[in-house]
Amino acid sequence: MFFLILTVVATLMHGFLFWHIAALPWLQQGAMPRIVWLAALLIWLLYLLGTFYGHDSSGVLAAWLERLAMDWFGLLFIGFVVMLAVDLLSLTLLWYPPALPWLHAGGLVLTLVLVGVAFYQGGRAPVITRYDVTLADLPQELDGTRVVALSDLHLGSQLGAKWLSARAQQVEALHPDLILLLGDNFEGHGAPEPALQPVFARLRAPLGVYAVTGNHEHFGDNSAAIRLTQQAGIQWLRDRRIALRPGLILAGVDDLTIRGRRGKAEDDFAKVLAGTSTNATIVLSHSPLQVKQAAAAGADLMLSGHTHGGQIWPFGLLEQYFYPYLAGHYQIDGMTLLVSRGTGLWGPRMRLWRPGEILYLVLRSGKGGA
């Protein structure tokens, strides 16, 4: 159903964009209109091939077809937003028709410029975003604990072992005491690449490496992906908690977005966090939902991802309707909420305007002392 809706939306944007291209007076001569619409048809068929065959199959050809399709979708989204704005602006120039073709041509050029910027941002290594977080009940001896959190890796046909190895190198340079994976660690279609296991095994920290599921871990059978990471030493927190050290609790819940879609939404944090009120408590939840419930249940720090910070502006303006806590730092009823923009990418290899990130947290004790 998701890909059906995505295909309908992409088809409408595709037609809208090519309608503007075909309307340019410089392309109205001879066979040019037919060439433009033939190109539109061929690109649309290639998009369909990449969306369905590329997504559901494996191999180099399928991977490239999927990438072309997703990148084209990103271009269509940017082009739709720009040309819609151009159409609205055109209403102010109806009194001077000769300017309209140039305005529309400028919109198409601006689309290409923004697509170039988005590809550049999407290709950049994620930045390190540092937060100093004070936890009132954190034991003084744990003051200065370094935590690294990665979200939305989306490992699969587009991002593989080579990309993850570069992220592991970034993590290693931070010398973390604790490493956390905040969900959507895998794209969720097809078996995970075996070469990922030794790269995951490089993620080592004195307090351990822990992961929670995202919505993509619930697409199909996720057992192979979870087994691969477990063999690399990563522990999964699926509606459970552990004591990292006396006075410091780490808890994780399965993805709340998927639970909501399946009609299983409830106060998930009350059960997982029961009896932790005297400890410093960190909770991992891929989707930044039930935030007030987490705070009421005793969480001091909640780490989430899922939103990608909108990934391609202005999509975040729509996304924020469903996920009010889109990205960054929030204080909710005495609890700190950090929502990552994501370390990897979903769909197009594009970001507009902000790059991906790796969260680097330094925990501070609120108990005073030296």
Coordinates of C-alpha atoms in Angstrom, one line a residue:
M1 CA 0.0 0.0 0.0
F2 CA 2.8 2.4 0.9
F3 CA 4.6 1.9 -2.5
L4 CA 1.2 2.2 -4.3
I5 CA 0.6 5.6 -2.7
L6 CA 4.2 6.6 -3.4
T7 CA 3.8 5.6 -7.0
V8 CA 0.6 7.6 -7.5
V9 CA 2.2 10.7 -5.9
A10 CA 5.3 10.3 -8.0
T11 CA 3.3 9.9 -11.2
L12 CA 1.4 13.1 -10.5
M13 CA 4.6 15.1 -9.7
H14 CA 6.2 13.6 -12.8
G15 CA 3.4 14.7 -15.0
F16 CA 3.4 18.2 -13.4
L17 CA 7.1 18.7 -13.9
F18 CA 7.1 17.5 -17.6
W19 CA 4.0 19.6 -18.3
H20 CA 6.1 22.7 -17.3
I21 CA 9.0 21.5 -19.4
A22 CA 6.9 20.8 -22.5
A23 CA 5.3 24.3 -22.1
L24 CA 8.5 26.1 -22.6
P25 CA 8.2 28.0 -25.9
W26 CA 11.7 27.0 -26.9
L27 CA 10.5 23.3 -27.0
Q28 CA 7.4 23.9 -29.1
Q29 CA 9.0 23.6 -32.5
G30 CA 9.1 20.6 -34.8
A31 CA 9.3 17.2 -33.1
M32 CA 10.4 18.6 -29.7
P33 CA 7.0 18.2 -27.9
R34 CA 6.9 14.5 -28.9
I35 CA 10.5 14.0 -27.8
V36 CA 9.8 15.6 -24.4
W37 CA 6.8 13.4 -23.7
L38 CA 8.5 10.3 -25.0
A39 CA 11.4 11.1 -22.6
A40 CA 8.8 11.5 -19.8
L41 CA 7.3 8.1 -20.6
L42 CA 10.6 6.3 -20.7
I43 CA 11.8 7.9 -17.4
W44 CA 8.4 7.0 -15.8
L45 CA 8.7 3.4 -16.9
L46 CA 12.3 3.3 -15.5
Y47 CA 11.0 4.8 -12.3
L48 CA 8.4 2.0 -12.0
L49 CA 11.0 -0.6 -12.8
G50 CA 13.3 0.7 -10.1
T51 CA 10.5 1.1 -7.5
F52 CA 9.2 -2.5 -7.8
Y53 CA 11.8 -4.7 -9.4
G54 CA 14.8 -2.8 -7.8
H55 CA 13.3 -2.7 -4.4
D56 CA 12.2 -6.3 -4.3
S57 CA 15.2 -7.9 -6.0
S58 CA 18.9 -8.2 -5.2
G59 CA 22.1 -7.7 -7.2
V60 CA 23.9 -4.8 -8.8
L61 CA 21.3 -4.1 -11.5
A62 CA 18.5 -4.0 -9.0
A63 CA 20.5 -1.8 -6.6
W64 CA 21.2 0.8 -9.4
L65 CA 17.6 0.7 -10.6
E66 CA 16.3 1.4 -7.1
R67 CA 18.8 4.2 -6.6
L68 CA 17.8 5.8 -9.9
A69 CA 14.2 5.6 -9.0
M70 CA 14.6 7.0 -5.5
D71 CA 16.9 9.8 -6.7
W72 CA 14.3 10.7 -9.4
F73 CA 11.6 10.8 -6.7
G74 CA 13.8 13.3 -4.8
L75 CA 14.2 15.4 -7.9
L76 CA 10.4 15.3 -8.5
F77 CA 9.7 16.4 -5.0
I78 CA 12.1 19.4 -5.2
G79 CA 10.8 20.2 -8.7
F80 CA 7.2 20.1 -7.6
V81 CA 7.8 22.4 -4.7
V82 CA 9.7 24.9 -6.8
M83 CA 7.4 24.9 -9.8
L84 CA 4.3 25.2 -7.6
A85 CA 5.9 28.3 -6.0
V86 CA 6.7 29.6 -9.5
D87 CA 3.0 29.1 -10.6
L88 CA 1.9 31.1 -7.6
L89 CA 4.4 33.8 -8.4
S90 CA 3.3 33.8 -12.1
L91 CA -0.1 35.1 -11.0
T92 CA 1.5 38.4 -10.1
L93 CA 3.0 38.7 -13.7
L94 CA -0.1 38.0 -15.7
W95 CA 0.0 41.6 -16.8
Y96 CA 3.3 41.0 -18.6
P97 CA 3.0 37.6 -20.4
P98 CA 6.6 37.8 -22.0
A99 CA 8.1 37.3 -18.6
L100 CA 6.3 34.1 -17.8
P101 CA 8.4 31.7 -19.9
W102 CA 11.6 33.1 -18.4
L103 CA 10.1 32.7 -14.9
H104 CA 9.3 29.1 -15.5
A105 CA 12.7 28.4 -17.1
G106 CA 14.3 30.0 -14.1
G107 CA 12.2 27.7 -11.8
L108 CA 13.5 24.6 -13.7
V109 CA 17.1 25.8 -13.4
L110 CA 16.6 26.5 -9.7
T111 CA 15.3 22.9 -9.4
L112 CA 18.5 21.6 -10.8
V113 CA 20.6 23.8 -8.5
L114 CA 18.7 22.6 -5.4
V115 CA 19.0 19.0 -6.5
G116 CA 22.8 19.5 -6.8
V117 CA 22.9 20.9 -3.3
A118 CA 20.8 18.1 -2.0
F119 CA 23.1 15.5 -3.6
Y120 CA 26.1 17.2 -2.0
Q121 CA 24.5 17.3 1.4
G122 CA 23.3 13.7 1.1
G123 CA 26.8 12.6 0.1
R124 CA 28.5 14.2 3.0
A125 CA 29.7 12.3 6.0
P126 CA 27.3 12.8 9.0
V127 CA 28.4 15.5 11.3
I128 CA 29.1 14.9 15.0
T129 CA 26.5 16.7 17.1
R130 CA 27.5 17.1 20.8
Y131 CA 25.1 17.4 23.8
D132 CA 26.0 17.7 27.4
V133 CA 23.1 16.1 29.3
T134 CA 22.6 16.4 33.0
L135 CA 20.8 13.5 34.7
A136 CA 19.8 14.3 38.3
D137 CA 20.2 10.8 39.6
L138 CA 23.4 9.8 37.7
P139 CA 26.0 8.6 40.2
Q140 CA 28.9 11.0 40.5
E141 CA 31.4 8.3 39.4
L142 CA 29.6 8.1 36.1
D143 CA 29.9 11.9 35.4
G144 CA 31.5 12.4 32.0
T145 CA 30.2 9.1 30.5
R146 CA 30.5 9.3 26.7
V147 CA 27.5 8.0 24.7
V148 CA 27.4 7.7 20.9
A149 CA 24.1 7.2 19.2
L150 CA 23.5 6.4 15.5
S151 CA 20.0 6.3 14.0
D152 CA 18.5 5.3 10.7
L153 CA 21.5 3.7 9.1
H154 CA 19.2 2.0 6.5
L155 CA 21.8 -0.5 5.6
G156 CA 20.9 -2.5 2.5
S157 CA 21.3 -2.3 -1.3
Q158 CA 22.2 1.5 -1.2
L159 CA 24.3 1.8 2.0
G160 CA 26.6 -1.2 2.7
A161 CA 29.7 -2.3 4.5
K162 CA 32.0 0.4 3.0
W163 CA 29.7 3.2 4.2
L164 CA 29.3 1.6 7.6
S165 CA 33.0 1.2 8.0
A166 CA 33.4 4.9 7.5
R167 CA 30.8 5.5 10.3
A168 CA 32.6 3.0 12.5
Q169 CA 35.8 5.0 12.1
Q170 CA 33.9 8.2 13.2
V171 CA 32.6 6.4 16.2
E172 CA 36.0 5.0 17.2
A173 CA 37.5 8.5 17.1
L174 CA 35.0 9.5 19.9
H175 CA 36.2 6.8 22.3
P176 CA 32.6 6.1 23.6
D177 CA 31.7 4.4 26.8
L178 CA 28.4 3.3 25.4
I179 CA 27.1 2.9 21.8
L180 CA 23.4 3.0 20.9
L181 CA 21.6 2.2 17.6
L182 CA 18.3 3.9 17.5
G183 CA 16.4 1.8 14.9
D184 CA 16.0 1.4 11.1
N185 CA 19.5 0.0 11.3
F186 CA 18.5 -2.0 8.2
E187 CA 16.5 -1.1 5.1
G188 CA 14.3 -4.1 5.7
H189 CA 14.1 -5.9 2.3
G190 CA 16.4 -8.8 1.4
A191 CA 19.0 -10.5 3.5
P192 CA 21.6 -8.4 5.2
E193 CA 25.1 -8.3 3.5
P194 CA 27.4 -10.7 5.4
A195 CA 30.2 -8.2 5.1
L196 CA 28.4 -6.0 7.6
Q197 CA 29.1 -8.3 10.5
P198 CA 32.8 -7.7 10.9
V199 CA 32.1 -3.9 10.6
F200 CA 29.5 -4.1 13.3
A201 CA 32.0 -6.0 15.4
R202 CA 34.3 -3.0 15.4
L203 CA 31.7 -1.1 17.5
R204 CA 33.0 -1.7 21.0
A205 CA 32.4 0.2 24.2
P206 CA 33.0 -0.6 27.9
L207 CA 29.3 -0.3 28.7
G208 CA 28.3 -2.2 25.6
V209 CA 26.5 -1.7 22.3
Y210 CA 22.7 -1.8 22.3
A211 CA 20.0 -1.5 19.6
V212 CA 16.3 -1.1 19.3
T213 CA 14.0 -1.8 16.3
G214 CA 12.7 0.8 13.9
N215 CA 9.7 0.5 11.6
H216 CA 12.0 -0.9 8.8
E217 CA 13.0 -3.8 11.1
H218 CA 9.4 -4.8 11.0
F219 CA 9.2 -5.0 7.2
G220 CA 9.3 -8.7 6.5
D221 CA 11.5 -11.2 8.4
N222 CA 14.1 -9.3 10.5
S223 CA 15.5 -12.4 12.2
A224 CA 18.6 -12.6 9.9
A225 CA 19.5 -9.0 10.5
I226 CA 19.1 -9.2 14.3
R227 CA 21.1 -12.5 14.3
L228 CA 23.9 -10.9 12.3
T229 CA 24.3 -8.0 14.7
Q230 CA 24.0 -10.3 17.8
Q231 CA 26.8 -12.3 16.5
A232 CA 28.8 -9.1 16.2
G233 CA 28.2 -8.4 19.9
I234 CA 25.2 -6.0 19.7
Q235 CA 22.4 -6.5 22.3
W236 CA 18.8 -5.7 21.4
L237 CA 16.5 -4.1 23.8
R238 CA 13.0 -5.1 22.8
D239 CA 10.6 -3.9 25.5
R240 CA 13.1 -4.5 28.3
R241 CA 15.7 -2.7 30.4
I242 CA 19.1 -3.5 31.9
A243 CA 21.3 -1.9 34.6
L244 CA 24.4 -0.7 32.9
R245 CA 25.9 0.2 36.2
P246 CA 24.4 0.7 39.7
G247 CA 22.3 3.8 39.3
L248 CA 22.2 3.9 35.5
I249 CA 19.4 2.1 33.6
L250 CA 19.1 1.7 29.9
A251 CA 15.7 0.6 28.4
G252 CA 14.4 0.1 24.9
V253 CA 11.0 -0.3 23.2
D254 CA 10.0 -1.8 19.8
D255 CA 9.0 0.8 17.3
L256 CA 5.9 2.8 18.4
T257 CA 4.9 3.8 14.8
I258 CA 4.4 0.2 13.8
R259 CA 2.5 -0.5 17.0
G260 CA 0.2 2.3 16.3
R261 CA -0.5 1.2 12.8
R262 CA -1.3 -2.3 14.1
G263 CA -3.7 -1.0 16.7
K264 CA -1.4 -1.9 19.6
A265 CA -0.7 1.6 20.8
E266 CA -0.6 1.7 24.6
D267 CA 1.5 3.1 27.5
D268 CA 4.6 1.1 26.6
F269 CA 6.9 3.0 28.9
A270 CA 5.0 2.4 32.1
K271 CA 5.7 -1.4 31.9
V272 CA 9.3 -1.1 30.8
L273 CA 10.3 1.6 33.3
A274 CA 8.4 0.5 36.3
G275 CA 10.5 0.8 39.5
T276 CA 13.3 2.9 37.9
S277 CA 12.5 6.3 39.5
T278 CA 15.6 6.3 41.8
N279 CA 18.0 5.7 38.9
A280 CA 19.2 7.7 36.0
T281 CA 17.2 6.2 33.2
I282 CA 17.9 6.4 29.5
V283 CA 15.2 5.1 27.1
L284 CA 15.6 4.3 23.4
S285 CA 12.5 4.6 21.2
H286 CA 13.0 4.8 17.4
S287 CA 9.9 7.0 16.9
P288 CA 9.6 10.1 19.1
L289 CA 6.1 9.2 20.2
Q290 CA 4.5 8.8 23.7
V291 CA 7.0 11.4 24.9
K292 CA 5.0 12.6 27.9
Q293 CA 4.3 9.0 28.9
A294 CA 8.0 8.3 28.9
A295 CA 8.6 11.3 31.1
A296 CA 5.8 10.3 33.5
A297 CA 7.2 6.8 33.7
G298 CA 10.5 8.0 35.0
A299 CA 12.7 8.5 31.9
D300 CA 15.4 11.1 32.3
L301 CA 16.7 11.0 28.8
M302 CA 14.9 9.7 25.6
L303 CA 16.7 9.1 22.4
S304 CA 14.9 8.8 19.1
G305 CA 15.2 9.1 15.3
H306 CA 12.8 8.1 12.5
T307 CA 12.0 11.6 11.2
H308 CA 15.3 12.2 9.4
G309 CA 14.7 15.9 10.3
G310 CA 12.5 16.0 7.2
Q311 CA 15.6 15.0 5.0
I312 CA 14.5 17.1 2.1
W313 CA 13.0 20.5 2.9
P314 CA 10.1 21.4 3.1
F315 CA 8.9 17.8 3.7
G316 CA 9.6 18.3 7.4
L317 CA 6.8 20.8 7.6
L318 CA 4.3 18.0 6.7
E319 CA 6.1 15.4 8.8
Q320 CA 5.9 17.7 11.8
Y321 CA 2.1 17.3 11.9
F322 CA 2.6 13.6 12.7
Y323 CA 5.9 13.9 14.7
P324 CA 5.9 17.3 16.5
Y325 CA 9.4 16.6 17.8
L326 CA 11.1 16.6 14.5
A327 CA 14.8 17.0 15.3
G328 CA 17.1 18.4 18.0
H329 CA 16.8 19.0 21.7
Y330 CA 13.6 19.3 23.7
Q331 CA 12.7 19.4 27.4
I332 CA 9.5 17.5 28.2
D333 CA 8.2 17.5 31.8
G334 CA 11.7 17.3 33.2
M335 CA 12.9 14.8 30.7
T336 CA 15.5 15.5 27.9
L337 CA 14.4 14.4 24.5
L338 CA 17.0 14.2 21.7
V339 CA 15.7 13.4 18.2
S340 CA 18.4 12.5 15.6
R341 CA 18.2 13.7 12.0
G342 CA 19.5 10.3 11.1
T343 CA 23.0 9.0 10.3
G344 CA 22.0 7.4 7.0
L345 CA 19.3 8.1 4.4
W346 CA 16.1 6.6 3.2
G347 CA 15.2 6.7 -0.5
P348 CA 16.9 9.5 -2.4
R349 CA 20.6 10.1 -1.6
M350 CA 19.7 13.7 -0.9
R351 CA 19.4 16.0 2.1
L352 CA 18.1 19.6 2.0
W353 CA 19.3 21.5 4.0
R354 CA 21.0 19.8 7.0
P355 CA 23.4 16.8 6.8
G356 CA 23.0 13.6 8.7
E357 CA 24.4 13.3 12.2
I358 CA 25.9 11.1 14.8
L359 CA 24.9 12.1 18.3
Y360 CA 27.7 12.4 20.9
L361 CA 26.5 12.8 24.4
V362 CA 28.4 13.6 27.6
L363 CA 26.4 12.6 30.6
R364 CA 26.7 14.9 33.6
S365 CA 25.7 14.0 37.2
G366 CA 23.2 16.3 38.9
K367 CA 24.4 15.2 42.3
G368 CA 27.2 17.7 42.6
G369 CA 30.7 16.8 43.9
A370 CA 34.1 17.4 42.5

